[in-house]
Amino acid sequence: MPAAYDAALAHGAVHDVEHATFVTAGLLVWTQLLDPARRRRLSTGTRLALAGCLFVCGQVLSDVLFLAGPLYPAYAPSSADQELAGLVMMVEQTVALGVYAGFVLREAILRTTRPSSPRAARLAATA
């Protein structure tokens, strides 16, 4: 979207709105992944699948930024900023989504190994 990119370069307010939309989209996605209200609309498997899809899409985008030549004229003299952005995206996504997946898997394993009720705990203790 070259027109949107050019507008963000020319106007600071458009640039700020652009970044605000990125932050808002990220917060909405993480709200689905973390489920702070504990509504459990997404199962553990679905949450992990969403995280996996986000990881794959993010890696493709970061690879494009990292490996492609300058995508916009403002990067024409050197694509070092664009390459750095791709590298930062790769590292950030790998760490954030990897830690998230580790916690979700740990929670799922603990949930399956602990008794579901006090009665089940007593029965397991006497067995």
PDB file of C-alpha atoms in Angstrom, residues 4 10 26 41 58 61 83 116 122 124:
ATOM      1  CA  ALA A   4      -0.610   4.693   2.967  1.00  0.00           C
ATOM      2  CA  ALA A  10       4.578  12.796   5.111  1.00  0.00           C
ATOM      3  CA  GLY A  26      -1.742  -7.065  18.621  1.00  0.00           C
ATOM      4  CA  ARG A  41     -14.033 -19.624  24.033  1.00  0.00           C
ATOM      5  CA  GLY A  58       5.027 -13.477  11.063  1.00  0.00           C
ATOM      6  CA  LEU A  61       6.639 -11.377   6.710  1.00  0.00           C
ATOM      7  CA  GLU A  83      16.574  -5.942   7.430  1.00  0.00           C
ATOM      8  CA  SER A 116     -10.478 -32.990  38.809  1.00  0.00           C
ATOM      9  CA  ARG A 122      -9.172 -39.057  47.787  1.00  0.00           C
ATOM     10  CA  ALA A 124      -6.422 -41.607  43.865  1.00  0.00           C
TER      11      ALA A 124
END
